[in-house]
Amino acid sequence: MEFPFFHGRITRKACEEVLSKNRKNGSYLIRESESVEGALCLCVFFEELIYTYCIFRNHQGYFRIQTTEGVPDRIFRTLKDLIYTFEKPNQGLVTNLCYPVKKQKASQRNQKFKSGKDDIYDEVDDSDYVSVLP
């Protein structure tokens, strides 16, 4: 997934730590669900709490999100459409989505492991790597 706010397979605890760092209402990220295979979680910071909404993908590839009880189910062609909708207020989330929390690059996460001997590798970006099939 190519969104900068998609954090992949991180734990709920790690997600809460990331969202709680800047303490801004409306901060959000998307991660893979730990408990529901194939589902995603939209995690939103609001008033010192993290709210988690499950996003499911149907067999046709469309996205459906579980929001507040009583709000009709909505179907979205893309995750981008879903995010765009929930950036507006009063759409069924605790607050509208305001601040996407970007995933840190591997080089930022691993800075404390730098030895100083391999400086040539410190500037290599994840996009410089290519997956090779066997």
mmCIF file with all atom_site columns, N, CA and C in Angstrom, residues 10-71:
data_model
loop_
_atom_site.group_PDB
_atom_site.id
_atom_site.type_symbol
_atom_site.label_atom_id
_atom_site.label_alt_id
_atom_site.label_comp_id
_atom_site.label_asym_id
_atom_site.label_entity_id
_atom_site.label_seq_id
_atom_site.pdbx_PDB_ins_code
_atom_site.Cartn_x
_atom_site.Cartn_y
_atom_site.Cartn_z
_atom_site.occupancy
_atom_site.B_iso_or_equiv
_atom_site.pdbx_formal_charge
_atom_site.auth_seq_id
_atom_site.auth_comp_id
_atom_site.auth_asym_id
_atom_site.auth_atom_id
_atom_site.pdbx_PDB_model_num
ATOM 1   N N  . ILE A 1 10 ? 1.778   -3.113  12.396 1.00 0.00 ? 10 ILE A N  1
ATOM 2   C CA . ILE A 1 10 ? 2.278   -2.676  13.702 1.00 0.00 ? 10 ILE A CA 1
ATOM 3   C C  . ILE A 1 10 ? 1.238   -3.058  14.747 1.00 0.00 ? 10 ILE A C  1
ATOM 4   N N  . THR A 1 11 ? 1.666   -3.203  15.969 1.00 0.00 ? 11 THR A N  1
ATOM 5   C CA . THR A 1 11 ? 0.744   -3.586  17.038 1.00 0.00 ? 11 THR A CA 1
ATOM 6   C C  . THR A 1 11 ? -0.122  -2.410  17.459 1.00 0.00 ? 11 THR A C  1
ATOM 7   N N  . ARG A 1 12 ? -1.201  -2.722  18.141 1.00 0.00 ? 12 ARG A N  1
ATOM 8   C CA . ARG A 1 12 ? -2.073  -1.680  18.668 1.00 0.00 ? 12 ARG A CA 1
ATOM 9   C C  . ARG A 1 12 ? -1.296  -0.780  19.619 1.00 0.00 ? 12 ARG A C  1
ATOM 10  N N  . LYS A 1 13 ? -0.459  -1.376  20.443 1.00 0.00 ? 13 LYS A N  1
ATOM 11  C CA . LYS A 1 13 ? 0.332   -0.613  21.403 1.00 0.00 ? 13 LYS A CA 1
ATOM 12  C C  . LYS A 1 13 ? 1.289   0.355   20.690 1.00 0.00 ? 13 LYS A C  1
ATOM 13  N N  . ALA A 1 14 ? 1.973   -0.129  19.657 1.00 0.00 ? 14 ALA A N  1
ATOM 14  C CA . ALA A 1 14 ? 2.879   0.732   18.889 1.00 0.00 ? 14 ALA A CA 1
ATOM 15  C C  . ALA A 1 14 ? 2.104   1.855   18.211 1.00 0.00 ? 14 ALA A C  1
ATOM 16  N N  . CYS A 1 15 ? 0.932   1.545   17.710 1.00 0.00 ? 15 CYS A N  1
ATOM 17  C CA . CYS A 1 15 ? 0.068   2.546   17.081 1.00 0.00 ? 15 CYS A CA 1
ATOM 18  C C  . CYS A 1 15 ? -0.301  3.633   18.083 1.00 0.00 ? 15 CYS A C  1
ATOM 19  N N  . GLU A 1 16 ? -0.683  3.230   19.282 1.00 0.00 ? 16 GLU A N  1
ATOM 20  C CA . GLU A 1 16 ? -1.060  4.200   20.319 1.00 0.00 ? 16 GLU A CA 1
ATOM 21  C C  . GLU A 1 16 ? 0.117   5.103   20.681 1.00 0.00 ? 16 GLU A C  1
ATOM 22  N N  . GLU A 1 17 ? 1.314   4.534   20.737 1.00 0.00 ? 17 GLU A N  1
ATOM 23  C CA . GLU A 1 17 ? 2.506   5.332   21.040 1.00 0.00 ? 17 GLU A CA 1
ATOM 24  C C  . GLU A 1 17 ? 2.762   6.373   19.946 1.00 0.00 ? 17 GLU A C  1
ATOM 25  N N  . VAL A 1 18 ? 2.634   5.950   18.695 1.00 0.00 ? 18 VAL A N  1
ATOM 26  C CA . VAL A 1 18 ? 2.872   6.856   17.568 1.00 0.00 ? 18 VAL A CA 1
ATOM 27  C C  . VAL A 1 18 ? 1.851   7.996   17.574 1.00 0.00 ? 18 VAL A C  1
ATOM 28  N N  . LEU A 1 19 ? 0.577   7.653   17.733 1.00 0.00 ? 19 LEU A N  1
ATOM 29  C CA . LEU A 1 19 ? -0.476  8.681   17.694 1.00 0.00 ? 19 LEU A CA 1
ATOM 30  C C  . LEU A 1 19 ? -0.445  9.610   18.906 1.00 0.00 ? 19 LEU A C  1
ATOM 31  N N  . SER A 1 20 ? 0.037   9.111   20.032 1.00 0.00 ? 20 SER A N  1
ATOM 32  C CA . SER A 1 20 ? 0.057   9.921   21.251 1.00 0.00 ? 20 SER A CA 1
ATOM 33  C C  . SER A 1 20 ? 1.237   10.890  21.305 1.00 0.00 ? 20 SER A C  1
ATOM 34  N N  . LYS A 1 21 ? 2.201   10.734  20.416 1.00 0.00 ? 21 LYS A N  1
ATOM 35  C CA . LYS A 1 21 ? 3.383   11.600  20.441 1.00 0.00 ? 21 LYS A CA 1
ATOM 36  C C  . LYS A 1 21 ? 3.036   13.065  20.225 1.00 0.00 ? 21 LYS A C  1
ATOM 37  N N  . ASN A 1 22 ? 2.238   13.378  19.191 1.00 0.00 ? 22 ASN A N  1
ATOM 38  C CA . ASN A 1 22 ? 1.972   14.787  18.907 1.00 0.00 ? 22 ASN A CA 1
ATOM 39  C C  . ASN A 1 22 ? 0.703   15.318  19.570 1.00 0.00 ? 22 ASN A C  1
ATOM 40  N N  . ARG A 1 23 ? -0.145  14.419  20.098 1.00 0.00 ? 23 ARG A N  1
ATOM 41  C CA . ARG A 1 23 ? -1.321  14.803  20.891 1.00 0.00 ? 23 ARG A CA 1
ATOM 42  C C  . ARG A 1 23 ? -2.252  15.782  20.176 1.00 0.00 ? 23 ARG A C  1
ATOM 43  N N  . LYS A 1 24 ? -2.437  15.610  18.882 1.00 0.00 ? 24 LYS A N  1
ATOM 44  C CA . LYS A 1 24 ? -3.329  16.480  18.110 1.00 0.00 ? 24 LYS A CA 1
ATOM 45  C C  . LYS A 1 24 ? -4.621  15.743  17.802 1.00 0.00 ? 24 LYS A C  1
ATOM 46  N N  . ASN A 1 25 ? -5.758  16.321  18.192 1.00 0.00 ? 25 ASN A N  1
ATOM 47  C CA . ASN A 1 25 ? -7.047  15.737  17.849 1.00 0.00 ? 25 ASN A CA 1
ATOM 48  C C  . ASN A 1 25 ? -7.177  15.662  16.329 1.00 0.00 ? 25 ASN A C  1
ATOM 49  N N  . GLY A 1 26 ? -7.591  14.501  15.845 1.00 0.00 ? 26 GLY A N  1
ATOM 50  C CA . GLY A 1 26 ? -7.737  14.313  14.401 1.00 0.00 ? 26 GLY A CA 1
ATOM 51  C C  . GLY A 1 26 ? -6.524  13.683  13.741 1.00 0.00 ? 26 GLY A C  1
ATOM 52  N N  . SER A 1 27 ? -5.479  13.372  14.521 1.00 0.00 ? 27 SER A N  1
ATOM 53  C CA . SER A 1 27 ? -4.334  12.645  13.978 1.00 0.00 ? 27 SER A CA 1
ATOM 54  C C  . SER A 1 27 ? -4.784  11.215  13.683 1.00 0.00 ? 27 SER A C  1
ATOM 55  N N  . TYR A 1 28 ? -4.291  10.632  12.595 1.00 0.00 ? 28 TYR A N  1
ATOM 56  C CA . TYR A 1 28 ? -4.733  9.284   12.239 1.00 0.00 ? 28 TYR A CA 1
ATOM 57  C C  . TYR A 1 28 ? -3.671  8.531   11.466 1.00 0.00 ? 28 TYR A C  1
ATOM 58  N N  . LEU A 1 29 ? -3.837  7.216   11.455 1.00 0.00 ? 29 LEU A N  1
ATOM 59  C CA . LEU A 1 29 ? -3.033  6.327   10.634 1.00 0.00 ? 29 LEU A CA 1
ATOM 60  C C  . LEU A 1 29 ? -3.858  5.091   10.329 1.00 0.00 ? 29 LEU A C  1
ATOM 61  N N  . ILE A 1 30 ? -3.399  4.323   9.365  1.00 0.00 ? 30 ILE A N  1
ATOM 62  C CA . ILE A 1 30 ? -4.027  3.046   9.043  1.00 0.00 ? 30 ILE A CA 1
ATOM 63  C C  . ILE A 1 30 ? -2.989  1.958   9.257  1.00 0.00 ? 30 ILE A C  1
ATOM 64  N N  . ARG A 1 31 ? -3.432  0.864   9.864  1.00 0.00 ? 31 ARG A N  1
ATOM 65  C CA . ARG A 1 31 ? -2.565  -0.286  10.099 1.00 0.00 ? 31 ARG A CA 1
ATOM 66  C C  . ARG A 1 31 ? -3.332  -1.558  9.783  1.00 0.00 ? 31 ARG A C  1
ATOM 67  N N  . GLU A 1 32 ? -2.633  -2.667  9.691  1.00 0.00 ? 32 GLU A N  1
ATOM 68  C CA . GLU A 1 32 ? -3.281  -3.960  9.515  1.00 0.00 ? 32 GLU A CA 1
ATOM 69  C C  . GLU A 1 32 ? -3.850  -4.407  10.851 1.00 0.00 ? 32 GLU A C  1
ATOM 70  N N  . SER A 1 33 ? -5.007  -5.033  10.818 1.00 0.00 ? 33 SER A N  1
ATOM 71  C CA . SER A 1 33 ? -5.632  -5.535  12.036 1.00 0.00 ? 33 SER A CA 1
ATOM 72  C C  . SER A 1 33 ? -4.839  -6.717  12.583 1.00 0.00 ? 33 SER A C  1
ATOM 73  N N  . GLU A 1 34 ? -4.701  -6.766  13.896 1.00 0.00 ? 34 GLU A N  1
ATOM 74  C CA . GLU A 1 34 ? -4.027  -7.900  14.536 1.00 0.00 ? 34 GLU A CA 1
ATOM 75  C C  . GLU A 1 34 ? -4.980  -9.069  14.732 1.00 0.00 ? 34 GLU A C  1
ATOM 76  N N  . SER A 1 35 ? -6.276  -8.784  14.850 1.00 0.00 ? 35 SER A N  1
ATOM 77  C CA . SER A 1 35 ? -7.236  -9.828  15.212 1.00 0.00 ? 35 SER A CA 1
ATOM 78  C C  . SER A 1 35 ? -8.144  -10.283 14.073 1.00 0.00 ? 35 SER A C  1
ATOM 79  N N  . VAL A 1 36 ? -8.316  -9.469  13.041 1.00 0.00 ? 36 VAL A N  1
ATOM 80  C CA . VAL A 1 36 ? -9.200  -9.835  11.927 1.00 0.00 ? 36 VAL A CA 1
ATOM 81  C C  . VAL A 1 36 ? -8.369  -9.943  10.660 1.00 0.00 ? 36 VAL A C  1
ATOM 82  N N  . GLU A 1 37 ? -8.198  -11.155 10.181 1.00 0.00 ? 37 GLU A N  1
ATOM 83  C CA . GLU A 1 37 ? -7.392  -11.428 8.991  1.00 0.00 ? 37 GLU A CA 1
ATOM 84  C C  . GLU A 1 37 ? -7.909  -10.638 7.791  1.00 0.00 ? 37 GLU A C  1
ATOM 85  N N  . GLY A 1 38 ? -7.012  -9.902  7.128  1.00 0.00 ? 38 GLY A N  1
ATOM 86  C CA . GLY A 1 38 ? -7.362  -9.166  5.925  1.00 0.00 ? 38 GLY A CA 1
ATOM 87  C C  . GLY A 1 38 ? -7.991  -7.797  6.165  1.00 0.00 ? 38 GLY A C  1
ATOM 88  N N  . ALA A 1 39 ? -8.312  -7.477  7.408  1.00 0.00 ? 39 ALA A N  1
ATOM 89  C CA . ALA A 1 39 ? -8.928  -6.182  7.713  1.00 0.00 ? 39 ALA A CA 1
ATOM 90  C C  . ALA A 1 39 ? -7.858  -5.146  8.029  1.00 0.00 ? 39 ALA A C  1
ATOM 91  N N  . LEU A 1 40 ? -8.234  -3.887  7.871  1.00 0.00 ? 40 LEU A N  1
ATOM 92  C CA . LEU A 1 40 ? -7.382  -2.767  8.236  1.00 0.00 ? 40 LEU A CA 1
ATOM 93  C C  . LEU A 1 40 ? -8.023  -2.039  9.408  1.00 0.00 ? 40 LEU A C  1
ATOM 94  N N  . CYS A 1 41 ? -7.243  -1.230  10.094 1.00 0.00 ? 41 CYS A N  1
ATOM 95  C CA . CYS A 1 41 ? -7.753  -0.406  11.193 1.00 0.00 ? 41 CYS A CA 1
ATOM 96  C C  . CYS A 1 41 ? -7.424  1.050   10.925 1.00 0.00 ? 41 CYS A C  1
ATOM 97  N N  . LEU A 1 42 ? -8.441  1.894   10.992 1.00 0.00 ? 42 LEU A N  1
ATOM 98  C CA . LEU A 1 42 ? -8.244  3.341   10.962 1.00 0.00 ? 42 LEU A CA 1
ATOM 99  C C  . LEU A 1 42 ? -8.197  3.763   12.418 1.00 0.00 ? 42 LEU A C  1
ATOM 100 N N  . CYS A 1 43 ? -7.078  4.303   12.859 1.00 0.00 ? 43 CYS A N  1
ATOM 101 C CA . CYS A 1 43 ? -6.869  4.677   14.252 1.00 0.00 ? 43 CYS A CA 1
ATOM 102 C C  . CYS A 1 43 ? -6.788  6.196   14.337 1.00 0.00 ? 43 CYS A C  1
ATOM 103 N N  . VAL A 1 44 ? -7.609  6.777   15.227 1.00 0.00 ? 44 VAL A N  1
ATOM 104 C CA . VAL A 1 44 ? -7.759  8.228   15.303 1.00 0.00 ? 44 VAL A CA 1
ATOM 105 C C  . VAL A 1 44 ? -7.543  8.689   16.740 1.00 0.00 ? 44 VAL A C  1
ATOM 106 N N  . PHE A 1 45 ? -6.719  9.724   16.918 1.00 0.00 ? 45 PHE A N  1
ATOM 107 C CA . PHE A 1 45 ? -6.472  10.315  18.235 1.00 0.00 ? 45 PHE A CA 1
ATOM 108 C C  . PHE A 1 45 ? -7.502  11.416  18.475 1.00 0.00 ? 45 PHE A C  1
ATOM 109 N N  . PHE A 1 46 ? -8.178  11.362  19.659 1.00 0.00 ? 46 PHE A N  1
ATOM 110 C CA . PHE A 1 46 ? -9.127  12.408  20.025 1.00 0.00 ? 46 PHE A CA 1
ATOM 111 C C  . PHE A 1 46 ? -9.272  12.445  21.540 1.00 0.00 ? 46 PHE A C  1
ATOM 112 N N  . GLU A 1 47 ? -9.030  13.602  22.114 1.00 0.00 ? 47 GLU A N  1
ATOM 113 C CA . GLU A 1 47 ? -9.207  13.825  23.564 1.00 0.00 ? 47 GLU A CA 1
ATOM 114 C C  . GLU A 1 47 ? -8.488  12.760  24.396 1.00 0.00 ? 47 GLU A C  1
ATOM 115 N N  . GLU A 1 48 ? -7.209  12.548  24.100 1.00 0.00 ? 48 GLU A N  1
ATOM 116 C CA . GLU A 1 48 ? -6.338  11.638  24.858 1.00 0.00 ? 48 GLU A CA 1
ATOM 117 C C  . GLU A 1 48 ? -6.673  10.153  24.681 1.00 0.00 ? 48 GLU A C  1
ATOM 118 N N  . LEU A 1 49 ? -7.558  9.814   23.761 1.00 0.00 ? 49 LEU A N  1
ATOM 119 C CA . LEU A 1 49 ? -7.905  8.412   23.497 1.00 0.00 ? 49 LEU A CA 1
ATOM 120 C C  . LEU A 1 49 ? -7.647  8.083   22.030 1.00 0.00 ? 49 LEU A C  1
ATOM 121 N N  . ILE A 1 50 ? -7.435  6.790   21.758 1.00 0.00 ? 50 ILE A N  1
ATOM 122 C CA . ILE A 1 50 ? -7.280  6.310   20.392 1.00 0.00 ? 50 ILE A CA 1
ATOM 123 C C  . ILE A 1 50 ? -8.540  5.525   20.040 1.00 0.00 ? 50 ILE A C  1
ATOM 124 N N  . TYR A 1 51 ? -9.211  5.941   18.987 1.00 0.00 ? 51 TYR A N  1
ATOM 125 C CA . TYR A 1 51 ? -10.410 5.258   18.500 1.00 0.00 ? 51 TYR A CA 1
ATOM 126 C C  . TYR A 1 51 ? -10.021 4.440   17.275 1.00 0.00 ? 51 TYR A C  1
ATOM 127 N N  . THR A 1 52 ? -10.485 3.187   17.243 1.00 0.00 ? 52 THR A N  1
ATOM 128 C CA . THR A 1 52 ? -10.129 2.285   16.160 1.00 0.00 ? 52 THR A CA 1
ATOM 129 C C  . THR A 1 52 ? -11.381 1.850   15.405 1.00 0.00 ? 52 THR A C  1
ATOM 130 N N  . TYR A 1 53 ? -11.334 2.010   14.095 1.00 0.00 ? 53 TYR A N  1
ATOM 131 C CA . TYR A 1 53 ? -12.446 1.635   13.229 1.00 0.00 ? 53 TYR A CA 1
ATOM 132 C C  . TYR A 1 53 ? -11.947 0.578   12.248 1.00 0.00 ? 53 TYR A C  1
ATOM 133 N N  . CYS A 1 54 ? -12.676 -0.532  12.143 1.00 0.00 ? 54 CYS A N  1
ATOM 134 C CA . CYS A 1 54 ? -12.289 -1.605  11.224 1.00 0.00 ? 54 CYS A CA 1
ATOM 135 C C  . CYS A 1 54 ? -12.705 -1.265  9.798  1.00 0.00 ? 54 CYS A C  1
ATOM 136 N N  . ILE A 1 55 ? -11.806 -1.534  8.880  1.00 0.00 ? 55 ILE A N  1
ATOM 137 C CA . ILE A 1 55 ? -12.065 -1.363  7.455  1.00 0.00 ? 55 ILE A CA 1
ATOM 138 C C  . ILE A 1 55 ? -11.976 -2.752  6.821  1.00 0.00 ? 55 ILE A C  1
ATOM 139 N N  . PHE A 1 56 ? -13.045 -3.127  6.121  1.00 0.00 ? 56 PHE A N  1
ATOM 140 C CA . PHE A 1 56 ? -13.097 -4.431  5.467  1.00 0.00 ? 56 PHE A CA 1
ATOM 141 C C  . PHE A 1 56 ? -13.109 -4.234  3.955  1.00 0.00 ? 56 PHE A C  1
ATOM 142 N N  . ARG A 1 57 ? -12.546 -5.187  3.255  1.00 0.00 ? 57 ARG A N  1
ATOM 143 C CA . ARG A 1 57 ? -12.551 -5.156  1.789  1.00 0.00 ? 57 ARG A CA 1
ATOM 144 C C  . ARG A 1 57 ? -13.415 -6.310  1.311  1.00 0.00 ? 57 ARG A C  1
ATOM 145 N N  . ASN A 1 58 ? -14.401 -6.011  0.457  1.00 0.00 ? 58 ASN A N  1
ATOM 146 C CA . ASN A 1 58 ? -15.276 -7.079  -0.023 1.00 0.00 ? 58 ASN A CA 1
ATOM 147 C C  . ASN A 1 58 ? -14.652 -7.786  -1.229 1.00 0.00 ? 58 ASN A C  1
ATOM 148 N N  . HIS A 1 59 ? -15.332 -8.818  -1.718 1.00 0.00 ? 59 HIS A N  1
ATOM 149 C CA . HIS A 1 59 ? -14.782 -9.626  -2.807 1.00 0.00 ? 59 HIS A CA 1
ATOM 150 C C  . HIS A 1 59 ? -14.665 -8.854  -4.121 1.00 0.00 ? 59 HIS A C  1
ATOM 151 N N  . GLN A 1 60 ? -15.331 -7.710  -4.226 1.00 0.00 ? 60 GLN A N  1
ATOM 152 C CA . GLN A 1 60 ? -15.226 -6.877  -5.427 1.00 0.00 ? 60 GLN A CA 1
ATOM 153 C C  . GLN A 1 60 ? -14.111 -5.832  -5.298 1.00 0.00 ? 60 GLN A C  1
ATOM 154 N N  . GLY A 1 61 ? -13.459 -5.768  -4.127 1.00 0.00 ? 61 GLY A N  1
ATOM 155 C CA . GLY A 1 61 ? -12.354 -4.845  -3.927 1.00 0.00 ? 61 GLY A CA 1
ATOM 156 C C  . GLY A 1 61 ? -12.745 -3.523  -3.301 1.00 0.00 ? 61 GLY A C  1
ATOM 157 N N  . TYR A 1 62 ? -14.021 -3.346  -2.988 1.00 0.00 ? 62 TYR A N  1
ATOM 158 C CA . TYR A 1 62 ? -14.480 -2.100  -2.363 1.00 0.00 ? 62 TYR A CA 1
ATOM 159 C C  . TYR A 1 62 ? -14.243 -2.137  -0.854 1.00 0.00 ? 62 TYR A C  1
ATOM 160 N N  . PHE A 1 63 ? -14.140 -0.956  -0.257 1.00 0.00 ? 63 PHE A N  1
ATOM 161 C CA . PHE A 1 63 ? -13.877 -0.835  1.174  1.00 0.00 ? 63 PHE A CA 1
ATOM 162 C C  . PHE A 1 63 ? -15.142 -0.427  1.927  1.00 0.00 ? 63 PHE A C  1
ATOM 163 N N  . ARG A 1 64 ? -15.326 -1.027  3.101  1.00 0.00 ? 64 ARG A N  1
ATOM 164 C CA . ARG A 1 64 ? -16.440 -0.694  3.988  1.00 0.00 ? 64 ARG A CA 1
ATOM 165 C C  . ARG A 1 64 ? -15.858 -0.462  5.374  1.00 0.00 ? 64 ARG A C  1
ATOM 166 N N  . ILE A 1 65 ? -16.310 0.591   6.052  1.00 0.00 ? 65 ILE A N  1
ATOM 167 C CA . ILE A 1 65 ? -15.783 0.909   7.379  1.00 0.00 ? 65 ILE A CA 1
ATOM 168 C C  . ILE A 1 65 ? -16.901 0.828   8.407  1.00 0.00 ? 65 ILE A C  1
ATOM 169 N N  . GLN A 1 66 ? -16.585 0.293   9.566  1.00 0.00 ? 66 GLN A N  1
ATOM 170 C CA . GLN A 1 66 ? -17.527 0.275   10.689 1.00 0.00 ? 66 GLN A CA 1
ATOM 171 C C  . GLN A 1 66 ? -17.372 1.576   11.450 1.00 0.00 ? 66 GLN A C  1
ATOM 172 N N  . THR A 1 67 ? -18.413 2.387   11.456 1.00 0.00 ? 67 THR A N  1
ATOM 173 C CA . THR A 1 67 ? -18.354 3.663   12.163 1.00 0.00 ? 67 THR A CA 1
ATOM 174 C C  . THR A 1 67 ? -19.293 3.614   13.356 1.00 0.00 ? 67 THR A C  1
ATOM 175 N N  . THR A 1 68 ? -19.792 4.765   13.769 1.00 0.00 ? 68 THR A N  1
ATOM 176 C CA . THR A 1 68 ? -20.673 4.876   14.917 1.00 0.00 ? 68 THR A CA 1
ATOM 177 C C  . THR A 1 68 ? -21.977 4.121   14.667 1.00 0.00 ? 68 THR A C  1
ATOM 178 N N  . GLU A 1 69 ? -22.488 3.504   15.715 1.00 0.00 ? 69 GLU A N  1
ATOM 179 C CA . GLU A 1 69 ? -23.745 2.776   15.613 1.00 0.00 ? 69 GLU A CA 1
ATOM 180 C C  . GLU A 1 69 ? -24.847 3.705   15.119 1.00 0.00 ? 69 GLU A C  1
ATOM 181 N N  . GLY A 1 70 ? -25.661 3.207   14.211 1.00 0.00 ? 70 GLY A N  1
ATOM 182 C CA . GLY A 1 70 ? -26.748 4.010   13.672 1.00 0.00 ? 70 GLY A CA 1
ATOM 183 C C  . GLY A 1 70 ? -26.396 4.722   12.378 1.00 0.00 ? 70 GLY A C  1
ATOM 184 N N  . VAL A 1 71 ? -25.110 4.815   12.067 1.00 0.00 ? 71 VAL A N  1
ATOM 185 C CA . VAL A 1 71 ? -24.688 5.433   10.809 1.00 0.00 ? 71 VAL A CA 1
ATOM 186 C C  . VAL A 1 71 ? -24.724 4.348   9.736  1.00 0.00 ? 71 VAL A C  1
#
